[in-house]
Amino acid sequence: MTSIPKQELEYHYTPSRWSHRMGPQQVLESHVKVTSDGTSEAKRCLEVKAGISYGSTDKQKLDVYSRKNSAGKKGSPIFVYIHGGYWQEKVVNRENAGFLAQPLAAAGATVIPIGYELCPDVSLDEIVSEVKKAVCFIIELAKKRQASGVYLCGHSAGAHLAAMMLTDCQDDGELIKGAVLVSGVYDLRPLVKTSVNDALKLTEGDAWRLSPGNVVKDIASRSVDRDILIAVGEHDSPEFHRQSTELEEVC
């Protein structure tokens, strides 16, 4: 648990305030522009099947990116991307999450960004369940394609969700071969005392129950044969560094 005073938590858990080059609003605008432009370029260069439903709601959809004329190729790995946005930012979504597809597709992977409903329209419990449903849907696709493996990647809130899948999604979980967790929050309890929680509405108990840090030993025991990369930005806040370091020490 953090030792940061309550009055400083807001600052430490606002990633856009830690850039050395831009102000907070410019950081967000730049992030959306870079990811949107990258996604547009990926759609121009790759074969894309967009808006595939894995559930019944508008945001329960995924996109499939692959090299042209290679869609469904047997044996290729599947790389799943889960976007961030503190489980609530509407401008960060599946539709601008294809920005990383080109280099991965060039290396032979099928890339699948997934969407999910956002708080406060749904609870964080429901989001975790939605993402589990999406990953299970993708595992079934992987089995049909005889994929060499499924790799999960998430950024920020997406890293939290990807980490939760390492223990939550155990049906045919052996197909999950690895994970890339980027600048994630793995102990949600500090967020309870910040404005992030205005939309999440978490109690301390909810926050810990929904934290990868609460089940980290289970994650580690189930991930002995998985490759897990935990990354954090050089200029991310000390709290983000602490959270990544604590997860890495166990995993």
PDB file of N, CA and C in Angstrom, residues 15-24 27 234-236:
ATOM      1  N   PRO A  15      -1.534  10.689 -14.757  1.00  0.00           N
ATOM      2  CA  PRO A  15      -0.351  10.489 -15.609  1.00  0.00           C
ATOM      3  C   PRO A  15      -0.040  11.666 -16.526  1.00  0.00           C
ATOM      4  N   SER A  16      -1.062  12.371 -16.988  1.00  0.00           N
ATOM      5  CA  SER A  16      -0.838  13.469 -17.931  1.00  0.00           C
ATOM      6  C   SER A  16      -0.071  14.629 -17.308  1.00  0.00           C
ATOM      7  N   ARG A  17       0.046  14.661 -15.996  1.00  0.00           N
ATOM      8  CA  ARG A  17       0.756  15.748 -15.323  1.00  0.00           C
ATOM      9  C   ARG A  17       2.248  15.463 -15.181  1.00  0.00           C
ATOM     10  N   TRP A  18       2.686  14.310 -15.654  1.00  0.00           N
ATOM     11  CA  TRP A  18       4.083  13.919 -15.453  1.00  0.00           C
ATOM     12  C   TRP A  18       4.924  14.022 -16.721  1.00  0.00           C
ATOM     13  N   SER A  19       4.371  14.515 -17.790  1.00  0.00           N
ATOM     14  CA  SER A  19       5.153  14.701 -19.010  1.00  0.00           C
ATOM     15  C   SER A  19       6.153  15.836 -18.831  1.00  0.00           C
ATOM     16  N   HIS A  20       7.356  15.666 -19.386  1.00  0.00           N
ATOM     17  CA  HIS A  20       8.375  16.717 -19.347  1.00  0.00           C
ATOM     18  C   HIS A  20       8.290  17.627 -20.566  1.00  0.00           C
ATOM     19  N   ARG A  21       7.390  17.313 -21.499  1.00  0.00           N
ATOM     20  CA  ARG A  21       7.332  18.053 -22.759  1.00  0.00           C
ATOM     21  C   ARG A  21       6.019  18.792 -22.992  1.00  0.00           C
ATOM     22  N   MET A  22       4.946  18.356 -22.334  1.00  0.00           N
ATOM     23  CA  MET A  22       3.627  18.919 -22.625  1.00  0.00           C
ATOM     24  C   MET A  22       2.832  19.116 -21.340  1.00  0.00           C
ATOM     25  N   GLY A  23       1.824  19.983 -21.435  1.00  0.00           N
ATOM     26  CA  GLY A  23       0.878  20.130 -20.350  1.00  0.00           C
ATOM     27  C   GLY A  23      -0.143  19.007 -20.375  1.00  0.00           C
ATOM     28  N   PRO A  24      -0.919  18.842 -19.290  1.00  0.00           N
ATOM     29  CA  PRO A  24      -1.859  17.717 -19.188  1.00  0.00           C
ATOM     30  C   PRO A  24      -2.839  17.602 -20.352  1.00  0.00           C
ATOM     31  N   VAL A  27      -1.078  16.532 -23.505  1.00  0.00           N
ATOM     32  CA  VAL A  27      -0.702  15.115 -23.445  1.00  0.00           C
ATOM     33  C   VAL A  27      -1.855  14.245 -23.931  1.00  0.00           C
ATOM     34  N   GLU A 234       9.691   6.083 -18.171  1.00  0.00           N
ATOM     35  CA  GLU A 234      10.785   6.688 -17.404  1.00  0.00           C
ATOM     36  C   GLU A 234      10.285   7.821 -16.522  1.00  0.00           C
ATOM     37  N   HIS A 235       9.395   8.637 -17.050  1.00  0.00           N
ATOM     38  CA  HIS A 235       8.922   9.805 -16.312  1.00  0.00           C
ATOM     39  C   HIS A 235       7.531   9.610 -15.708  1.00  0.00           C
ATOM     40  N   ASP A 236       7.044   8.376 -15.667  1.00  0.00           N
ATOM     41  CA  ASP A 236       5.812   8.110 -14.917  1.00  0.00           C
ATOM     42  C   ASP A 236       6.043   8.425 -13.443  1.00  0.00           C
TER      43      ASP A 236
END
